[in-house]
Tab-separated table of C-alpha atoms and ligand atoms in Angstrom:
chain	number	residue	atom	x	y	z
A	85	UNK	CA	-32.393	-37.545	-141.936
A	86	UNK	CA	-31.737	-37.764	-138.049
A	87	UNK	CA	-29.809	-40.216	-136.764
A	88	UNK	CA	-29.659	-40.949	-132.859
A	89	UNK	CA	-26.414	-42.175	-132.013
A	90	UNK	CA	-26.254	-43.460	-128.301
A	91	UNK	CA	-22.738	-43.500	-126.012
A	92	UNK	CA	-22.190	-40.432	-128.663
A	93	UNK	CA	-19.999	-38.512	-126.064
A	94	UNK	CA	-17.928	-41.835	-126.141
A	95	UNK	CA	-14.493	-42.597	-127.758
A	96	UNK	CA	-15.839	-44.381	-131.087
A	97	UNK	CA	-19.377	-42.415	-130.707
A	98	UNK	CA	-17.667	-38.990	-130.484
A	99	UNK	CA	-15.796	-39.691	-133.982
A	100	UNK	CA	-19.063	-41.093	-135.412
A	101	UNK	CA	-20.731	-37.795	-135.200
A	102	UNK	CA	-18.070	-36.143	-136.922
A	103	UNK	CA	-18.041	-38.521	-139.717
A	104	UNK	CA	-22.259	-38.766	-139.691
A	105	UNK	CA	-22.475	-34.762	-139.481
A	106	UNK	CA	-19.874	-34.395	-142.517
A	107	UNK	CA	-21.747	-36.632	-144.292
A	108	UNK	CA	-24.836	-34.327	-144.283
A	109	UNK	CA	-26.785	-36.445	-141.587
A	110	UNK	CA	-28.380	-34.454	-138.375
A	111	UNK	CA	-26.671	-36.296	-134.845
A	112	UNK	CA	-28.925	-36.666	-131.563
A	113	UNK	CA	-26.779	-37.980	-129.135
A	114	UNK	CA	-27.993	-39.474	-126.007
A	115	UNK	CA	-25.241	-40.107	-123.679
A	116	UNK	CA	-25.750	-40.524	-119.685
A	117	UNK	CA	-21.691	-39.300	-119.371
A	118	UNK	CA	-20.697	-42.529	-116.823
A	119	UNK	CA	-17.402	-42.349	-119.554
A	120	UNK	CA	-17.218	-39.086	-121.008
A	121	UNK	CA	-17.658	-35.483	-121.247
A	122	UNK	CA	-20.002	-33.237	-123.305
A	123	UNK	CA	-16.423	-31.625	-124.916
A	124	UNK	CA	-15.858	-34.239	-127.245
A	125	UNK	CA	-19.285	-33.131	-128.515
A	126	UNK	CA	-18.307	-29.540	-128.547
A	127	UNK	CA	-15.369	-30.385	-130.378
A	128	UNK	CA	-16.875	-33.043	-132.650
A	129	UNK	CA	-19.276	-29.623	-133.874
A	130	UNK	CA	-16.074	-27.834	-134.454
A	131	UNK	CA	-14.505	-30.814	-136.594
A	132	UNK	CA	-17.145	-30.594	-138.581
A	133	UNK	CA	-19.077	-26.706	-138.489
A	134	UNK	CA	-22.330	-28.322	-137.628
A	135	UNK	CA	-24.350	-28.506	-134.884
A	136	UNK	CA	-25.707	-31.660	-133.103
A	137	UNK	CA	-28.767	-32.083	-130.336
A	138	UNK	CA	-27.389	-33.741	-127.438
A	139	UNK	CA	-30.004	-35.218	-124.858
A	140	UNK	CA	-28.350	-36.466	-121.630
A	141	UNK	CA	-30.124	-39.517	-120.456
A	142	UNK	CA	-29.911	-42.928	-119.953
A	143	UNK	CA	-30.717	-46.040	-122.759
A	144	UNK	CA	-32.177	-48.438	-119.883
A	145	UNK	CA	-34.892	-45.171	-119.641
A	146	UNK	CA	-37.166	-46.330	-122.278
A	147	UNK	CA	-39.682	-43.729	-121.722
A	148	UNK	CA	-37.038	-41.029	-122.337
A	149	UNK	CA	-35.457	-42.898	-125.439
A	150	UNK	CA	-39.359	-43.594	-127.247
A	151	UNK	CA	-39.703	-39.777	-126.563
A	152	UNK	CA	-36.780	-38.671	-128.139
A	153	UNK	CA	-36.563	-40.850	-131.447
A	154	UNK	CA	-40.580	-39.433	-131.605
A	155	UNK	CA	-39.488	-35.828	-130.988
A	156	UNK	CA	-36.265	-35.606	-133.058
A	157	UNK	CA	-38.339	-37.957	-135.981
A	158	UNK	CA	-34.837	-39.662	-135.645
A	159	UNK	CA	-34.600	-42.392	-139.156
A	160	UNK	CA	-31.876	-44.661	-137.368
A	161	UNK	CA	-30.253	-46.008	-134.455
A	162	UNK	CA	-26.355	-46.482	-134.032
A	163	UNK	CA	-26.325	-47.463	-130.537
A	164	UNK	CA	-22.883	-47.693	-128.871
A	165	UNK	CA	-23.708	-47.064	-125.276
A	166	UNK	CA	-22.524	-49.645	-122.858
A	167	UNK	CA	-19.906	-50.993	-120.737
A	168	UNK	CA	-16.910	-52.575	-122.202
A	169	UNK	CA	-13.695	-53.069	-119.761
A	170	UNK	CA	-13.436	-56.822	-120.286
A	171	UNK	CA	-11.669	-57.464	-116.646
A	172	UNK	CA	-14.296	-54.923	-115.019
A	173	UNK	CA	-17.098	-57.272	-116.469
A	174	UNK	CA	-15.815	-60.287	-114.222
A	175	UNK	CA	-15.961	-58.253	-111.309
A	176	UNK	CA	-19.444	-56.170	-112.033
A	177	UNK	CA	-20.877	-58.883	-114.242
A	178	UNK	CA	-24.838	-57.661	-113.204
A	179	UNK	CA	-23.707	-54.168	-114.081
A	180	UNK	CA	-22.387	-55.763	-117.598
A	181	UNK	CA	-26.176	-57.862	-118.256
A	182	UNK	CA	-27.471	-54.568	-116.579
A	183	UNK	CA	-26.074	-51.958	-118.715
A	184	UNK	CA	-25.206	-53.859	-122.015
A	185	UNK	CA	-28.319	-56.497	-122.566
A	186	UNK	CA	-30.927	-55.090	-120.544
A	187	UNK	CA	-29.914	-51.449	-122.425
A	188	UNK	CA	-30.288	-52.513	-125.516
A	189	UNK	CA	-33.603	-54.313	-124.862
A	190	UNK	CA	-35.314	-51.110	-123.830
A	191	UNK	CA	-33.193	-49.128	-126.563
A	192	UNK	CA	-35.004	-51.851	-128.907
A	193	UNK	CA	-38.348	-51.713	-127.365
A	194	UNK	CA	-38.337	-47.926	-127.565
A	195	UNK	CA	-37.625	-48.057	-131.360
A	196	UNK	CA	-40.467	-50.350	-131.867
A	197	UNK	CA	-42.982	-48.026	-130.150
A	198	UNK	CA	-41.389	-45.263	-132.076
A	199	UNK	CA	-41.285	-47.422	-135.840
A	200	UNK	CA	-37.641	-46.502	-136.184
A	201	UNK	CA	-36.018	-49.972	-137.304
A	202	UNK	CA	-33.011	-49.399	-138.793
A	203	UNK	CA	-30.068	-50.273	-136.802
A	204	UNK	CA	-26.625	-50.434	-135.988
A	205	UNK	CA	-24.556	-51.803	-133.326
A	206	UNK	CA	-21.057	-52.163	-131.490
A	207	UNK	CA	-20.031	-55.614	-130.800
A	208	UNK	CA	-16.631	-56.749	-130.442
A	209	UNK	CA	-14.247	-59.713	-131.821
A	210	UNK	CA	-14.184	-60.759	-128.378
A	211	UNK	CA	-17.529	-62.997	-129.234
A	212	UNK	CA	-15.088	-65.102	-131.073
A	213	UNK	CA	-13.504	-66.646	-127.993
A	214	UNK	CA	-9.731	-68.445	-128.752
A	215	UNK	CA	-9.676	-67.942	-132.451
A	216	UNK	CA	-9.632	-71.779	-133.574
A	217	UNK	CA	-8.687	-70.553	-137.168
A	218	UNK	CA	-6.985	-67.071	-138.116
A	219	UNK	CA	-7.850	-64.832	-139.956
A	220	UNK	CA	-11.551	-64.695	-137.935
A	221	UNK	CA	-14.142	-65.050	-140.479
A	222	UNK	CA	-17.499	-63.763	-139.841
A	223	UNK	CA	-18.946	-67.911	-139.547
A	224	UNK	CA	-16.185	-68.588	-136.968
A	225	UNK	CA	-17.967	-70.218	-133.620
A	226	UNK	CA	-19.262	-67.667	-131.360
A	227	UNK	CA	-17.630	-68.577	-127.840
A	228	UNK	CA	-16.812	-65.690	-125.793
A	229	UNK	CA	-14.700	-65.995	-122.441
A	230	UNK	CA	-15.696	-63.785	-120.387
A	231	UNK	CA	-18.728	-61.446	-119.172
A	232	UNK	CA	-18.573	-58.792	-121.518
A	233	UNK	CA	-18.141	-60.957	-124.627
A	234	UNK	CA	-21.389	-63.083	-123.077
A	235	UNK	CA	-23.432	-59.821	-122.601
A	236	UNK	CA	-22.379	-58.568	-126.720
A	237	UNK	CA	-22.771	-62.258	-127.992
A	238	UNK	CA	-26.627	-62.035	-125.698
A	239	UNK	CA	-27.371	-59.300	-127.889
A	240	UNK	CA	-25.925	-60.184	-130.905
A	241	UNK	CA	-28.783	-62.885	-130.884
A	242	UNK	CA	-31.382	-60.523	-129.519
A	243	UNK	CA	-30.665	-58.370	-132.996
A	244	UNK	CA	-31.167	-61.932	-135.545
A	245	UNK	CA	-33.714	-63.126	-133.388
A	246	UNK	CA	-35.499	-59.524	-133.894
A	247	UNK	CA	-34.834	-59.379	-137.164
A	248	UNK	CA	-36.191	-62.665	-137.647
A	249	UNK	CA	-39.369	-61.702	-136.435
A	250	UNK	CA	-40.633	-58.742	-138.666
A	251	UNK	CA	-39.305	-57.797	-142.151
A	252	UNK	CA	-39.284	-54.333	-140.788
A	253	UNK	CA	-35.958	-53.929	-139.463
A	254	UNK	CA	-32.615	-53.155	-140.999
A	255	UNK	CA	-29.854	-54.522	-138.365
A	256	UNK	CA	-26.017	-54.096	-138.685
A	257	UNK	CA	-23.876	-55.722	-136.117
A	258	UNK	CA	-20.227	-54.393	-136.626
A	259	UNK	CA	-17.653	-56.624	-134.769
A	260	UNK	CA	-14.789	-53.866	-134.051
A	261	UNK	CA	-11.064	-55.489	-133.259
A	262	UNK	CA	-8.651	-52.925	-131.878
A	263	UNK	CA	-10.005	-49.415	-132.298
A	264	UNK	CA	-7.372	-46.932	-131.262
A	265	UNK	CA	-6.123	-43.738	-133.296
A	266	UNK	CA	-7.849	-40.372	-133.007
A	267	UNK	CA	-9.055	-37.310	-135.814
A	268	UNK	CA	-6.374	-35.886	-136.835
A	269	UNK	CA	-7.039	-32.619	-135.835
A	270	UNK	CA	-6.141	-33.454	-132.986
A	271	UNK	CA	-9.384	-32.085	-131.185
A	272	UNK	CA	-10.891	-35.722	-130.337
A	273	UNK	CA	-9.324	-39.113	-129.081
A	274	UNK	CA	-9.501	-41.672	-126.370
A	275	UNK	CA	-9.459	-40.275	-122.531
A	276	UNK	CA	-9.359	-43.560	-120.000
A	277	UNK	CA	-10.751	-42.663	-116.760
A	278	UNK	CA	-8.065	-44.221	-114.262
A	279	UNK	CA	-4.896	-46.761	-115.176
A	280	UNK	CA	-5.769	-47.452	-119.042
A	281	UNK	CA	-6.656	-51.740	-119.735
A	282	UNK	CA	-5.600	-51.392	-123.300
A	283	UNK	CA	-2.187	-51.031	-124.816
A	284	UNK	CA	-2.527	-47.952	-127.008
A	285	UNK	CA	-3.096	-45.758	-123.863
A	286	UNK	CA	-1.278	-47.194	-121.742
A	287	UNK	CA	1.729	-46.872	-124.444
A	288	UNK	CA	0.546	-43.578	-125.075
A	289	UNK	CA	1.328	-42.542	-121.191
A	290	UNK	CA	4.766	-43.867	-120.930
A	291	UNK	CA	5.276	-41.700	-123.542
A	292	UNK	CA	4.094	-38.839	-122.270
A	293	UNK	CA	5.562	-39.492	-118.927
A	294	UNK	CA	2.531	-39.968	-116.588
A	295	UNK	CA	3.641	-43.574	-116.109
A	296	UNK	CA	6.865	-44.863	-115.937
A	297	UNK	CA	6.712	-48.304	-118.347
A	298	UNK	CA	4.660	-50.554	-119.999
A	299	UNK	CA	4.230	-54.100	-118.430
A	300	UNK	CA	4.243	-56.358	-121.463
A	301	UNK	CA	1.853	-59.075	-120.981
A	302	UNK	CA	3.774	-62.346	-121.904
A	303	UNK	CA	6.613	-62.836	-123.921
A	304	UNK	CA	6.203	-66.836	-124.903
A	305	UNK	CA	3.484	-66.760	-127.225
A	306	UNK	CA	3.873	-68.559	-130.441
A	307	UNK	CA	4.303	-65.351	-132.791
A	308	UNK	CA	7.485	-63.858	-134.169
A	309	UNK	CA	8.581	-61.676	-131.287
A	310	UNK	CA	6.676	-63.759	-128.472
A	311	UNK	CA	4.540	-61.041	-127.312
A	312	UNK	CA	0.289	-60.855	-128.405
A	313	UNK	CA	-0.544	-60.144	-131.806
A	314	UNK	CA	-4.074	-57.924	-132.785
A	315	UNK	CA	-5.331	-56.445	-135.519
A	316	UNK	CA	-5.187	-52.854	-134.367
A	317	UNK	CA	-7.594	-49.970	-136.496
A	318	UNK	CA	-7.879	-46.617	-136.447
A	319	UNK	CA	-10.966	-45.017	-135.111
A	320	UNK	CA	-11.833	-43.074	-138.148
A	321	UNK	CA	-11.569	-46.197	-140.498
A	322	UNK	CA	-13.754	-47.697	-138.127
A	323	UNK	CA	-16.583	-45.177	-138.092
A	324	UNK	CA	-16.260	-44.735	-142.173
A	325	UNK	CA	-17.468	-48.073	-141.563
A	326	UNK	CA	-20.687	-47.245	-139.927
A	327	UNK	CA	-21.522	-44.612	-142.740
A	328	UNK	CA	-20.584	-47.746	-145.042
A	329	UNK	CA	-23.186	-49.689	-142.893
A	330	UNK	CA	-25.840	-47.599	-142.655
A	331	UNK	CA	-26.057	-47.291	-146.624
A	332	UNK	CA	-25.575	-50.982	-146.873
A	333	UNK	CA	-28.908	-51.236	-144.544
A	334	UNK	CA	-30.929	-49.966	-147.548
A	335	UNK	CA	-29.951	-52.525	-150.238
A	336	UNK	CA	-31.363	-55.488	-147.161
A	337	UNK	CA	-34.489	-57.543	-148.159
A	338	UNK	CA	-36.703	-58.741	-145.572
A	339	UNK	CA	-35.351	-62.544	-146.285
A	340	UNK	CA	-32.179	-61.435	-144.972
A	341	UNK	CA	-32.363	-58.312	-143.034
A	342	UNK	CA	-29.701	-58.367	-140.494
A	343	UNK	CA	-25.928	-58.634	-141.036
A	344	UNK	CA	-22.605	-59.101	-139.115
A	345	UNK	CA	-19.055	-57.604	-140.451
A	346	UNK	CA	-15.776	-57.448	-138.967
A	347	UNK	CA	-14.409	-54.308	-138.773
A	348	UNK	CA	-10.670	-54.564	-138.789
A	349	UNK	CA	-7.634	-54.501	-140.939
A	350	UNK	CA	-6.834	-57.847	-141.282
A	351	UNK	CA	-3.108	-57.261	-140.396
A	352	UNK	CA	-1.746	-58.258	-137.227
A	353	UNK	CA	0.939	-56.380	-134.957
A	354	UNK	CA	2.977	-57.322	-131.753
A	355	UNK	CA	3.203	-55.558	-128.644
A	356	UNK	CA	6.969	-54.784	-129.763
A	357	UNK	CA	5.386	-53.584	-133.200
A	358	UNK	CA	3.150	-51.287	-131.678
A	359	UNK	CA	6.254	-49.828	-128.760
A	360	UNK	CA	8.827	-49.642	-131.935
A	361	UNK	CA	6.055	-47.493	-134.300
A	362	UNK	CA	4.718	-45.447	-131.395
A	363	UNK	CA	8.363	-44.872	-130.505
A	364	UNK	CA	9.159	-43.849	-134.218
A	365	UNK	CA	5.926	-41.425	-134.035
A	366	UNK	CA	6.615	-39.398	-130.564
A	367	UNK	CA	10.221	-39.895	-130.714
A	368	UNK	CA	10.393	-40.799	-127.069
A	369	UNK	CA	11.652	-44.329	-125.353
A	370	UNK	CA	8.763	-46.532	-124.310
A	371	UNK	CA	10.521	-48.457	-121.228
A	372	UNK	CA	8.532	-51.657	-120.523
A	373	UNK	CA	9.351	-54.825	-118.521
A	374	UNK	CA	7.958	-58.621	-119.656
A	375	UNK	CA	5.625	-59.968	-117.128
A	376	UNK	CA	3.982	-63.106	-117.111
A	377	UNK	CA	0.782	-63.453	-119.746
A	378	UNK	CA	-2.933	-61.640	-118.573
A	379	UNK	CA	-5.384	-64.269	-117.971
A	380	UNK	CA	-7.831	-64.788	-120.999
A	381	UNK	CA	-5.820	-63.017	-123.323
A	382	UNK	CA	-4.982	-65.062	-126.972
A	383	UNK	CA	-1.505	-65.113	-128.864
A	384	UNK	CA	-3.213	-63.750	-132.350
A	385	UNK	CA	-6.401	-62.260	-133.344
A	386	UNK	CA	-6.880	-60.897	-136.294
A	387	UNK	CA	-9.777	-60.347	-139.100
A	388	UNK	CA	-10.590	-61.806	-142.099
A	389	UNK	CA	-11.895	-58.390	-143.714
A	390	UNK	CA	-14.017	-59.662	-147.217
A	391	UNK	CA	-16.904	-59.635	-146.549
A	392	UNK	CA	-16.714	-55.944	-145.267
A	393	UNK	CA	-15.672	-55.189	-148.694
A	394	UNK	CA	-18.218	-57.109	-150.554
A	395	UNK	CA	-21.159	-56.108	-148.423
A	396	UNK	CA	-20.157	-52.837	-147.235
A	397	UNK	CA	-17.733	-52.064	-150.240
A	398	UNK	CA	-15.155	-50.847	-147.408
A	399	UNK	CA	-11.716	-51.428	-146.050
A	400	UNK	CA	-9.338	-49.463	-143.513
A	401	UNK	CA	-6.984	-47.000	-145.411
A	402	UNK	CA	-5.062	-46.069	-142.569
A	403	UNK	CA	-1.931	-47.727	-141.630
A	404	UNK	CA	0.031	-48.277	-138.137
A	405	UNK	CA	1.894	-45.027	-138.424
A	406	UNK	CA	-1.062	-42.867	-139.013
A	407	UNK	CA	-2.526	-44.501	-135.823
A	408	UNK	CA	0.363	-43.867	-133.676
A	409	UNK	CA	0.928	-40.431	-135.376
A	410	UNK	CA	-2.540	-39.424	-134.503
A	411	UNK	CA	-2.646	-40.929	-131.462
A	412	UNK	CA	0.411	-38.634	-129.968
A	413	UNK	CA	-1.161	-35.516	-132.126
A	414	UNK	CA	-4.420	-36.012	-129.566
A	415	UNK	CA	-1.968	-36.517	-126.531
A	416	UNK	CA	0.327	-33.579	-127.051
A	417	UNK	CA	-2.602	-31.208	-127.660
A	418	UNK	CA	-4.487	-32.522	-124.986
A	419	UNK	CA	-2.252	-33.806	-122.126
A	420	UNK	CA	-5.155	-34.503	-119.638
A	421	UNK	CA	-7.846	-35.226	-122.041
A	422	UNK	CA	-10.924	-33.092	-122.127
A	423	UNK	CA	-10.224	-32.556	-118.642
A	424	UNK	CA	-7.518	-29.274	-119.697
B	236	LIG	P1	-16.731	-45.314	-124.344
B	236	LIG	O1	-16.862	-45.740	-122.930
B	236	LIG	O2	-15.746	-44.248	-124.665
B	236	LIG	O3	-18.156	-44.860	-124.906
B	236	LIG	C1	-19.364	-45.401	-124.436
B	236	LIG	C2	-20.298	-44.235	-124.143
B	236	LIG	O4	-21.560	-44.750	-123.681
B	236	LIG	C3	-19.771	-43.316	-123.031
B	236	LIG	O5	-19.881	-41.969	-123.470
B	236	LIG	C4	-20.697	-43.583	-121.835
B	236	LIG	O6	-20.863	-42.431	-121.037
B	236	LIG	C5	-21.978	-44.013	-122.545
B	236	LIG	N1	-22.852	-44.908	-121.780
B	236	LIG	C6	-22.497	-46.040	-121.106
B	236	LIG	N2	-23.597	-46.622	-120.585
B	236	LIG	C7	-24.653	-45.861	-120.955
B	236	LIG	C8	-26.056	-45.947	-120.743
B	236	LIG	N3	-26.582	-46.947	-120.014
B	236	LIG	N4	-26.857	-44.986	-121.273
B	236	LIG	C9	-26.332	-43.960	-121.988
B	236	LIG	N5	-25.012	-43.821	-122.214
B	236	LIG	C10	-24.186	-44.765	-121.715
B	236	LIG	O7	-16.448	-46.635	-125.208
B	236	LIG	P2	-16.017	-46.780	-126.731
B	236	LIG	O8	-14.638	-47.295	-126.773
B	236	LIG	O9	-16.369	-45.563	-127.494
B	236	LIG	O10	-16.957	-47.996	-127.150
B	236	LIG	C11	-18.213	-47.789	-127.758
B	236	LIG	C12	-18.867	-49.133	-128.022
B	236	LIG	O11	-18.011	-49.934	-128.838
B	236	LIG	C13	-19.162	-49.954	-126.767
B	236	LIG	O12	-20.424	-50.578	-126.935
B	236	LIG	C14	-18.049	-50.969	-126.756
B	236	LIG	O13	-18.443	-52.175	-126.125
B	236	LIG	C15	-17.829	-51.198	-128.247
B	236	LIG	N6	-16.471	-51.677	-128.532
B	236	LIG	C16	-15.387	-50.947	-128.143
B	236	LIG	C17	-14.104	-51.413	-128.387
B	236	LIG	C18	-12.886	-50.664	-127.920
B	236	LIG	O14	-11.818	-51.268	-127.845
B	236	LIG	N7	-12.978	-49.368	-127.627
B	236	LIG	C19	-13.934	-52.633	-129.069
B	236	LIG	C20	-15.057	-53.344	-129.464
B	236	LIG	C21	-16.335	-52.857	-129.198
B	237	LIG	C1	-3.633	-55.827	-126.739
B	237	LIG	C2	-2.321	-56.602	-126.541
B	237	LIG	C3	-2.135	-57.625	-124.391
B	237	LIG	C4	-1.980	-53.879	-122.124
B	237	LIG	C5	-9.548	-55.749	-125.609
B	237	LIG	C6	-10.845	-56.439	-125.329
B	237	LIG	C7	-11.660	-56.533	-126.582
B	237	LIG	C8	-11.814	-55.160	-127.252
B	237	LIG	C9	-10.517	-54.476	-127.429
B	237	LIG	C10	-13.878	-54.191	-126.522
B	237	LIG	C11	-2.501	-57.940	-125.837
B	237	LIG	C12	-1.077	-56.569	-124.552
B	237	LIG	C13	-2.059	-54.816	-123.134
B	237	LIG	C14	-0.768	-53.752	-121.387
B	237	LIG	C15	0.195	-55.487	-122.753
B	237	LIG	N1	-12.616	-54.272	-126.479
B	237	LIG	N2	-0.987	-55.604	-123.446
B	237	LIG	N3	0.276	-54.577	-121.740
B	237	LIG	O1	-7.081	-57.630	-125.093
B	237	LIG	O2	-6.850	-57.492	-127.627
B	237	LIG	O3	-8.812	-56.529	-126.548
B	237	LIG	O4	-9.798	-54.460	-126.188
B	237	LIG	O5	-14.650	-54.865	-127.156
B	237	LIG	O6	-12.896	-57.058	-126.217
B	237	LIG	O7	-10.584	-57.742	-124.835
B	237	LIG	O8	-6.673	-55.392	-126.266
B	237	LIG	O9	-5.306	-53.418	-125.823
B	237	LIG	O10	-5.994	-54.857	-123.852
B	237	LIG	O11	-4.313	-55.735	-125.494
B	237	LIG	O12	1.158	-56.224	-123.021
B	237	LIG	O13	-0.654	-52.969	-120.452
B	237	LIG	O14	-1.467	-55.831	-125.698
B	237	LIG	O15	-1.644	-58.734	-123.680
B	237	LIG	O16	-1.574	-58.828	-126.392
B	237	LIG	P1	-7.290	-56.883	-126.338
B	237	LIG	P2	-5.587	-54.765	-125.291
């Protein structure tokens, strides 16, 4: 069976084909590279001694895409490709509904042409909006605050609204919370083009010296140290859960064909969590300075994670060390990303 996996070059994506290609599963990637580098592929075939197809191209090129599911007789669709810097999004919001809705639409149109139905996709806890009760539940109100949460929540209904329609497709929409963490061979992880938006890199670079401190974003909030709580998981938990997810798409009746998860841990960690463990796992001083709160960001966010296990009989394994631990594994072999 031949699964397409778009944004494969990606962080998440790249770590999906390792776990898809140990599983037995051939990969297609199609990746147009706007935030990666064909050597996470290379280095996903190492991972695993297997070799993928990747097709560089674009998902708004619906042509391209219908050709490619038809010529690989690709089964499936994990589609991850997209835009997803949440501050970026209020600046380029047409490059957001561009890349992100109008993507998947041709991505989905292509499929159709080709009969492939079965489906996965990235969405985000961010379609949550303020949590109004924690843990997030799956039937919490769908609210998000700001561009990119609009354009995942826009598809998100695209997907039931498909699925709706025709009996024929097999939809799983997989909201991720914090994914950071990398394999821990070292040989794959997360490589931020520019100053890093989210905390594990930009942790992960005081560390290693190309930045001098952390600026911790509000120190006021109503949690135990004052500083934002999330529900951080590693990478490789989170893409066990798309194999999980793809085999749950089988046992889906055309009554109810589509299905929405959280994928997280359900535990929740402070800035000052996260600087203490990822000081404990490099052994080096994080320096960091409070600063007043970001704009948009939440005190707590984590998930409620049962109905992951009941439907996709999965949970994360991996705890806060092993994300820190792998996390300075990737950036000690690999001081300027794939880029060395
Ligand atoms: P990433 O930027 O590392 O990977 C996305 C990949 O898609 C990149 O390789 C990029 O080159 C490719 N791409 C972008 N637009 C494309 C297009 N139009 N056509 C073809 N390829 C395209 O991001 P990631 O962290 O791996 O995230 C993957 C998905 O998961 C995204 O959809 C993101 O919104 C979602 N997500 C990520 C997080 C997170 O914190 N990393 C959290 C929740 C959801
Ligand atoms: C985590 C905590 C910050 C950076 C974002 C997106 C979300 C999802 C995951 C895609 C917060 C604090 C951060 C820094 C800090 N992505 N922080 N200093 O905001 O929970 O989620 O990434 O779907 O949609 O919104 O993650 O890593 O940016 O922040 O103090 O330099 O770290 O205030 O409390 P966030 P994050």
């Amino acid at each position: 069976m031949t699964i397409l996996i778009t944004g494969g070059a990606g962080y998440i994506g790249s770590h999906c084909c390792v776990t898809f290609l140990d599983a037995g599963y051939d990969v297609v990637v199609l990746d147009n590279l706007s935030n990666s580098n064909t050597a996470s592929l290379t280095r996903a075939e190492e991972i695993s001694g297997r070799k993928l197809v990747f097709e560089q191209g674009d998902v708004r090129d619906q042509a391209t895409v219908e050709t490619l599911l038809k010529r690989h007789e690709c089964t499936a669709v994990i589609h991850f490709a997209g835009l997803k810097a949440v501050g970026e999004s209020t600046r380029y919001p047409l490059a957001y509904y561009d890349n992100n809705v109008i993507g998947t639409h041709r991505l989905l149109s292509a499929m159709a042409n080709a009969g492939v139905r079965d489906l996965i996709f990235s969405s985000s806890a961010t379609v949550y909006g303020e949590p109004q009760q924690l843990p997030l539940t799956e039937e919490h109100s769908l609210n998000p605050v700001n561009p990119y949460g609009r354009t995942k929540l826009i598809v998100e209904d695209m997907l039931r609204d498909l699925a709706a329609s025709d009996p024929g497709w097999r939809i799983g929409i997989l909201r991720y919370f914090n994914p950071v963490g990398a394999h821990a061979s070292g040989l794959i992880g997360e490589d931020p083009l520019g100053v890093p938006n989210n905390l594990m890199p930009f942790i992960t670079q005081v560390a290693s010296g190309r930045r001098e401190k952390l600026n911790v974003f509000g120190n006021d909030y109503e949690t135990r140290d004052g500083t934002g709580v999330r529900d951080y998981i590693h990478v490789v938990d989170l893409v066990e859960g798309h194999l999980r997810a793809y085999h749950a798409l089988s046992n889906l009746d055309g009554r109810d064909n589509c299905f929405a998860v959280n994928l997280g841990t359900g535990d929740g960690y402070s800035v000052l969590e996260m600087v203490k463990a990822f000081e404990r796992a490099s052994n080096r001083i994080i320096s960091y300075d409070f600063v007043p709160r970001r704009a948009g960001d939440v005190a707590e966010c984590f998930a409620d994670t049962k109905k992951a296990q009941e439907l996709l009989s999965w949970s994360a394994e991996r705890e806060l060390h092993n994300m820190c631990e792998d996390t300075w594994n990737w950036v000690c072999k690999n001081p300027k990303g794939y880029s060395d």
